[in-house]
Coordinates of C-alpha atoms in Angstrom, one line a residue:
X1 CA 0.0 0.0 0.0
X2 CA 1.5 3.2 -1.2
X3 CA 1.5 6.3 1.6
X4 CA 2.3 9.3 1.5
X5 CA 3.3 11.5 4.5
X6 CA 1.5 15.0 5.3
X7 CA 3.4 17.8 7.2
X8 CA 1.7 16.9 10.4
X9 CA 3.3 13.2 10.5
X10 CA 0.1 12.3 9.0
X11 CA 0.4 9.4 6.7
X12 CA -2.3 9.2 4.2
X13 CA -2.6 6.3 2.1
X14 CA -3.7 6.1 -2.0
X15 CA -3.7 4.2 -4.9
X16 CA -2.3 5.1 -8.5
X17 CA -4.0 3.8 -11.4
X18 CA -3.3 4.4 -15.3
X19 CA -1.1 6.4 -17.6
X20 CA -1.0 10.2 -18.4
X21 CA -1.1 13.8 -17.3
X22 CA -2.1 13.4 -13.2
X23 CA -5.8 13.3 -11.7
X24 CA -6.2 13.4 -8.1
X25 CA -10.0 12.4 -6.5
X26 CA -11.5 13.9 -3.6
X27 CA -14.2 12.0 -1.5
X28 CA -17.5 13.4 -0.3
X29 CA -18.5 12.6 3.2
X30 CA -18.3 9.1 4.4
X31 CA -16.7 7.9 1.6
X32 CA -12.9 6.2 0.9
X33 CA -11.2 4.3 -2.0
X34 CA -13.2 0.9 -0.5
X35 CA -16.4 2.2 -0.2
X36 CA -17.2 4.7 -2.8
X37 CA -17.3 6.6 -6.1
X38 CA -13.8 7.3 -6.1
X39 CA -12.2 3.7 -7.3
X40 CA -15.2 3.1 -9.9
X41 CA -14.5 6.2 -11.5
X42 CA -10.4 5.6 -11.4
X43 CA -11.4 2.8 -13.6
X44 CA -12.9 5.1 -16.1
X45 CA -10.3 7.2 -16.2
X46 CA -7.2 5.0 -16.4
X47 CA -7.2 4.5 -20.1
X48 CA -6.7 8.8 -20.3
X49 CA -5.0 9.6 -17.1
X50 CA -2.5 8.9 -14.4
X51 CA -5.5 9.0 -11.7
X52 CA -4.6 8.9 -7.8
X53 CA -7.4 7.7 -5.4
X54 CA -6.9 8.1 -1.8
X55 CA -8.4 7.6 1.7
X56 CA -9.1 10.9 3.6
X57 CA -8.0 11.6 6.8
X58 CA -9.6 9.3 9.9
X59 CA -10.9 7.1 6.4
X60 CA -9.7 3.7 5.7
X61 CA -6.2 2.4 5.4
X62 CA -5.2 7.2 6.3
X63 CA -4.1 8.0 9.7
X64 CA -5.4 10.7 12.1
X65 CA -4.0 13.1 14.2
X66 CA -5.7 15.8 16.5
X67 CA -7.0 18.3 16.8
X68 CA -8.8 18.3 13.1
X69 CA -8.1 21.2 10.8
X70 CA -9.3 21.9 7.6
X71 CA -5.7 23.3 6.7
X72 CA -4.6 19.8 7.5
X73 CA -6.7 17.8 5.0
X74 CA -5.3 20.7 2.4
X75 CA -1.9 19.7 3.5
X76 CA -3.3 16.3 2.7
X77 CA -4.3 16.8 -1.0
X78 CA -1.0 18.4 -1.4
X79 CA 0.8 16.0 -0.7
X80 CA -0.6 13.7 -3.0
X81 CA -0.4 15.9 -5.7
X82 CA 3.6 16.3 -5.0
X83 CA 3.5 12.5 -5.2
X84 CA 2.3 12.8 -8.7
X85 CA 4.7 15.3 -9.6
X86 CA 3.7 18.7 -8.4
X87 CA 0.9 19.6 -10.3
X88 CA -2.3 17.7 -11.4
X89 CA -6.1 17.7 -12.6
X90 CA -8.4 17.5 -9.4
X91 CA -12.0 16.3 -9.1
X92 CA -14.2 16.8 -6.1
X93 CA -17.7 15.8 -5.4
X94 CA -19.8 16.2 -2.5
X95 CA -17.9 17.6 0.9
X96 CA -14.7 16.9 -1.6
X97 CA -15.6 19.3 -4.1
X98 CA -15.5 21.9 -1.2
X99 CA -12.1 20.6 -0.5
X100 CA -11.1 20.8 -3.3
X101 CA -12.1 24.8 -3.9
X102 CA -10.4 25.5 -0.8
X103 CA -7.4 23.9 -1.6
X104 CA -7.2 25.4 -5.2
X105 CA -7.5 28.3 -3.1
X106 CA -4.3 28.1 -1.4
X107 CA -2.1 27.6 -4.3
X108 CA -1.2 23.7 -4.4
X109 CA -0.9 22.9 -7.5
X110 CA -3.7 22.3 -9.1
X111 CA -4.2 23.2 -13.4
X112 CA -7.7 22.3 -14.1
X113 CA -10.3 21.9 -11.3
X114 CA -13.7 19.8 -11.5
X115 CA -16.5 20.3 -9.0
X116 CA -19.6 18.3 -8.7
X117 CA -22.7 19.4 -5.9
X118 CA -20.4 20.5 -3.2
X119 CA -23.9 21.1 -1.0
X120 CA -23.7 24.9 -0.2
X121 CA -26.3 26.6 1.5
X122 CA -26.8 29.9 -0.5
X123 CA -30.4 30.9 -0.3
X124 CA -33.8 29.8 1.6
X125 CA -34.8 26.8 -0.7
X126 CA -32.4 24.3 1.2
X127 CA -33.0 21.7 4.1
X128 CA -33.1 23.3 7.4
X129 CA -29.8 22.2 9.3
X130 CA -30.9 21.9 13.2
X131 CA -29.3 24.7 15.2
X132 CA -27.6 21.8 17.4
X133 CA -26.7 19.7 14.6
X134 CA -22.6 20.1 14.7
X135 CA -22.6 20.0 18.9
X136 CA -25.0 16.9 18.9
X137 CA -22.9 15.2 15.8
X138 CA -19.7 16.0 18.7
X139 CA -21.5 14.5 21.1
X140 CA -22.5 11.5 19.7
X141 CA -19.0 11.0 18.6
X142 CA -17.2 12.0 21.8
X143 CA -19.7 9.2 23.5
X144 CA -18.0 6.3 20.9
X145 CA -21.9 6.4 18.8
X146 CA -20.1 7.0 15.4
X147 CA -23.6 5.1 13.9
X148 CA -25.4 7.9 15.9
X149 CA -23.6 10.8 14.0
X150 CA -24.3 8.9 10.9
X151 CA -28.0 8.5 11.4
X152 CA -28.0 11.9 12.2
X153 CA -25.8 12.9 8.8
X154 CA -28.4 11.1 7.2
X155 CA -31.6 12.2 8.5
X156 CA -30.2 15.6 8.0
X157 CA -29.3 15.3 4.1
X158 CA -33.4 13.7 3.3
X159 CA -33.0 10.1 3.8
X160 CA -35.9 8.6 4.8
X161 CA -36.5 6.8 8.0
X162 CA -37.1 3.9 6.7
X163 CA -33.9 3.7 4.4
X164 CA -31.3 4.5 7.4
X165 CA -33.5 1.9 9.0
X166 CA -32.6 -1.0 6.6
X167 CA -29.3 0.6 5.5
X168 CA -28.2 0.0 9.7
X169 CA -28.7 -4.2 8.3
X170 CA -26.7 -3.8 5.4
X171 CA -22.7 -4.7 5.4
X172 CA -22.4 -1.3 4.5
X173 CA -23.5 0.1 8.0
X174 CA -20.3 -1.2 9.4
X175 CA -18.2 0.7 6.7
X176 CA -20.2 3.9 7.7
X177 CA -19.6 3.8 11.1
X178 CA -16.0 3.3 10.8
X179 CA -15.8 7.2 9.6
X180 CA -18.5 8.5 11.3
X181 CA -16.0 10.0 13.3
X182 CA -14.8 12.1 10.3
X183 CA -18.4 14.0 9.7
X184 CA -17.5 16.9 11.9
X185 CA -14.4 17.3 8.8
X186 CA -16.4 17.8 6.2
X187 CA -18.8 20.2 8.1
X188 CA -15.7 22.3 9.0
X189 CA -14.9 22.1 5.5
X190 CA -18.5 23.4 4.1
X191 CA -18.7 26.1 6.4
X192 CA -18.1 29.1 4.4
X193 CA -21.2 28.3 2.3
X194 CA -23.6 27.0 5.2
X195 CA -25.1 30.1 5.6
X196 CA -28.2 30.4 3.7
X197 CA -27.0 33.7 1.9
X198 CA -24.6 34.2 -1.6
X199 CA -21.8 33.1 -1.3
X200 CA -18.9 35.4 -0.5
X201 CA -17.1 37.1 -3.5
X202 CA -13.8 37.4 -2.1
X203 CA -13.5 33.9 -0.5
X204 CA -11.6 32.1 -3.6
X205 CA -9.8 34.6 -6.0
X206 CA -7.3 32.3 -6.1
X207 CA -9.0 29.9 -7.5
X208 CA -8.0 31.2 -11.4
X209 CA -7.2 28.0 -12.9
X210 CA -10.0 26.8 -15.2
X211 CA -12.6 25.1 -13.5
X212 CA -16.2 22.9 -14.3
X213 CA -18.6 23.2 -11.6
X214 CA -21.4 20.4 -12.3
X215 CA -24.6 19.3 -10.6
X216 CA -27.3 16.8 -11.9
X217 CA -30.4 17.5 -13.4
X218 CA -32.4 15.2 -11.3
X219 CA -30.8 17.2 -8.2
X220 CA -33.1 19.4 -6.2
X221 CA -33.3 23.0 -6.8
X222 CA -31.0 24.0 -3.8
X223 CA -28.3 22.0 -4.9
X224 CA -28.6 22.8 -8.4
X225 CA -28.7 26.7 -6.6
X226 CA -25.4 26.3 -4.9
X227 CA -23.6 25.6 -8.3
X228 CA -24.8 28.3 -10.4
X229 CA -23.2 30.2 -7.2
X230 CA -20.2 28.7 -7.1
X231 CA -19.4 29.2 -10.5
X232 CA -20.7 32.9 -10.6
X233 CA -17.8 33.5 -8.0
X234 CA -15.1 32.1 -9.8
X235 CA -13.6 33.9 -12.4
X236 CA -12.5 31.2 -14.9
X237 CA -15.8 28.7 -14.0
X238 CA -18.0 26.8 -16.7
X239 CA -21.2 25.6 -15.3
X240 CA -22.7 22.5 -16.8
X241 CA -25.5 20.0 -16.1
X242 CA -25.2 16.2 -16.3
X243 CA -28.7 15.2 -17.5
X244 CA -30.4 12.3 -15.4
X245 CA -28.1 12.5 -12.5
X246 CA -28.4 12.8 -8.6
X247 CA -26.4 13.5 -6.1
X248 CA -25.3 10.0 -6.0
X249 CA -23.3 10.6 -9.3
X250 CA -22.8 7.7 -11.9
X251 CA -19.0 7.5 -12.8
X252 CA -19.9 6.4 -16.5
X253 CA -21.8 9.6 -16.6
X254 CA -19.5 11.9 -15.7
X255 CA -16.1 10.1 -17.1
X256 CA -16.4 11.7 -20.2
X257 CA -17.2 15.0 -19.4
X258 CA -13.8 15.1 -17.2
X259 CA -12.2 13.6 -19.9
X260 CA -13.0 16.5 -22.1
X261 CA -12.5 18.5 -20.0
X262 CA -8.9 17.6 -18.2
X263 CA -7.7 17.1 -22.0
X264 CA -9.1 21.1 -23.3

C-alpha cells in the first residue's frame, strides 16, 4: 500500500492507477477508495489519465491526528499531488468538491479543477440544518456512537427513516460507522457556504485555474442553486448539467465530461 506522509506526520494512504497527465479524486462525506465513487470512477479514467485515489483523513487504510483542521486535509491533497509530480487535474464531489475549492485556493498545484454538488447553503430553498446539529454530531462521537452521527448525517441530508432503517442491516453500516468519526471534517470544511445567503465574492480569488462546476439534473433546486453560485464566483468557471443524474453521481456519466474537460 503506497502512503504518503502530510506535514503533520500524517500518513495518508492512496492508490495510483493508469497512464498520463495526473488526476487526483476527492471523496465526499463518508466515503474512501473501499467504499465509494472514487475507485469506480479511477477505472474510467485509467485509459486517459494517471488517476490517484486516496483515503481521507480518519478514512480507511489514512491516519489521524488531532486536533482536526481543515488546513490539514489541504496539506493532505497536497501531498498527494507532489507525489504525482507537483501539479495535477483535481475532481471533487460532494464535501470533496469543497475541498477541493479550498485547496485550489491556497495555491497547491492544481491546473484544471472539476467540482460536482459541493452542497452549499446559499439561499432559503435548502434543508433546514438543526441549530444543534454540529454540537449533537460531537457529542455522539465523543460518546464512541459514530452510527449515531451517521443517522444523524443522514436524517439531516433527506434520507428517509425507513432507508437508514434498513441501511443500519446492510454490510455497508459497518463501513459507515468506521468514519463516522470524520463527519465533523467535512462540516468544518462546508462552512463558508452553510449560511443560507450568496456566497462570498472574495473567499476564492485564487482559484484562477479553469474550472467545471457540475450538478445533476435530477438534483433538487437547492443543490442545483449552490452551483450556479459557485461558478458565478469564480472567475474562470464553466457551469454544466449532467442530465439524469443525482447527487449519487454515476461514474460512466461523468467520465467523459472530465475527460473532455482535463484534455481542453
Amino acid at each position: 500500500m503506497p502512503t504518503v506522509t502530510s506535514p503533520d506526520g500524517t500518513t495518508i494512504a492512496y492508490d495510483k492507477t493508469g497512464d498520463g497527465p495526473p488526476v487526483v479524486l476527492v471523496d465526499g462525506a463518508l466515503c474512501y477508495r473501499a467504499f465509494g465513487p472514487a475507485t469506480p470512477l479511477a477505472k474510467q479514467l485509467a485509459d486517459r489519465f494517471t488517476v490517484y485515489t486516496y483515503d481521507r483523513r480518519g478514512r480507511g487504510e489514512s491516519a489521524d491526528t488531532a486536533p482536526y483542521a481543515a488546513e490539514r486535509e489541504i496539506e493532505d491533497l497536497e501531498a498527494i499531488i507532489k507525489e504525482a509530480g507537483g501539479t495535477a487535474f483535481v475532481y471533487g464531489i460532494s464535501s470533496g468538491a469543497a475541498l477541493a475549492l479550498e485547496a485550489a485556493n491556497h495555491g497547491i498545484g492544481i491546473t484544471r479543477l472539476a467540482l460536482y454538488e459541493a452542497p452549499y447553503l446559499v439561499d432559503d430553498t435548502g434543508p433546514v440544518e438543526p441549530p444543534d446539529y454540529r454540537e449533537r454530531i460531537a457529542e455522539d462521537i465523543a460518546a464512541g456512537r459514530p452510527g449515531d452521527a451517521v443517522k444523524r448525517f443522514m436524517k439531516l441530508v433527506g434520507a428517509p427513516r425507513i432507508a437508514i432503517t434498513m441501511m443500519r442491516l446492510m454490510p455497508a453500516w459497518k463501513k459507515l460507522k468506521a468514519v463516522g468519526h470524520t463527519l465533523p471534517y467535512d462540516r468544518e470544511i462546508l462552512e463558508p457556504g452553510r449560511k443560507r445567503e450568496p456566497l462570498p465574492s472574495d473567499r476564492w480569488t485564487s482559484v484562477t485555474m479553469p474550472t467545471l462546476v457540475m450538478d445533476g439534473g435530477k438534483s433538487p433546486e437547492w443543490m442545483r442553486n449552490s452551483q450556479r453560485a459557485v461558478a458565478a464566483v469564480l472567475p474562470e468557471a464553466e457551469y454544466r448539467t449532467l442530465a439524469g443524474q443525482t447527487h449519487m453521481l454515476k461514474a460512466e456519466a461523468v467520465a467523459p465530461v472530465l475527460k473532455e474537460f482535463f484534455a481542453s
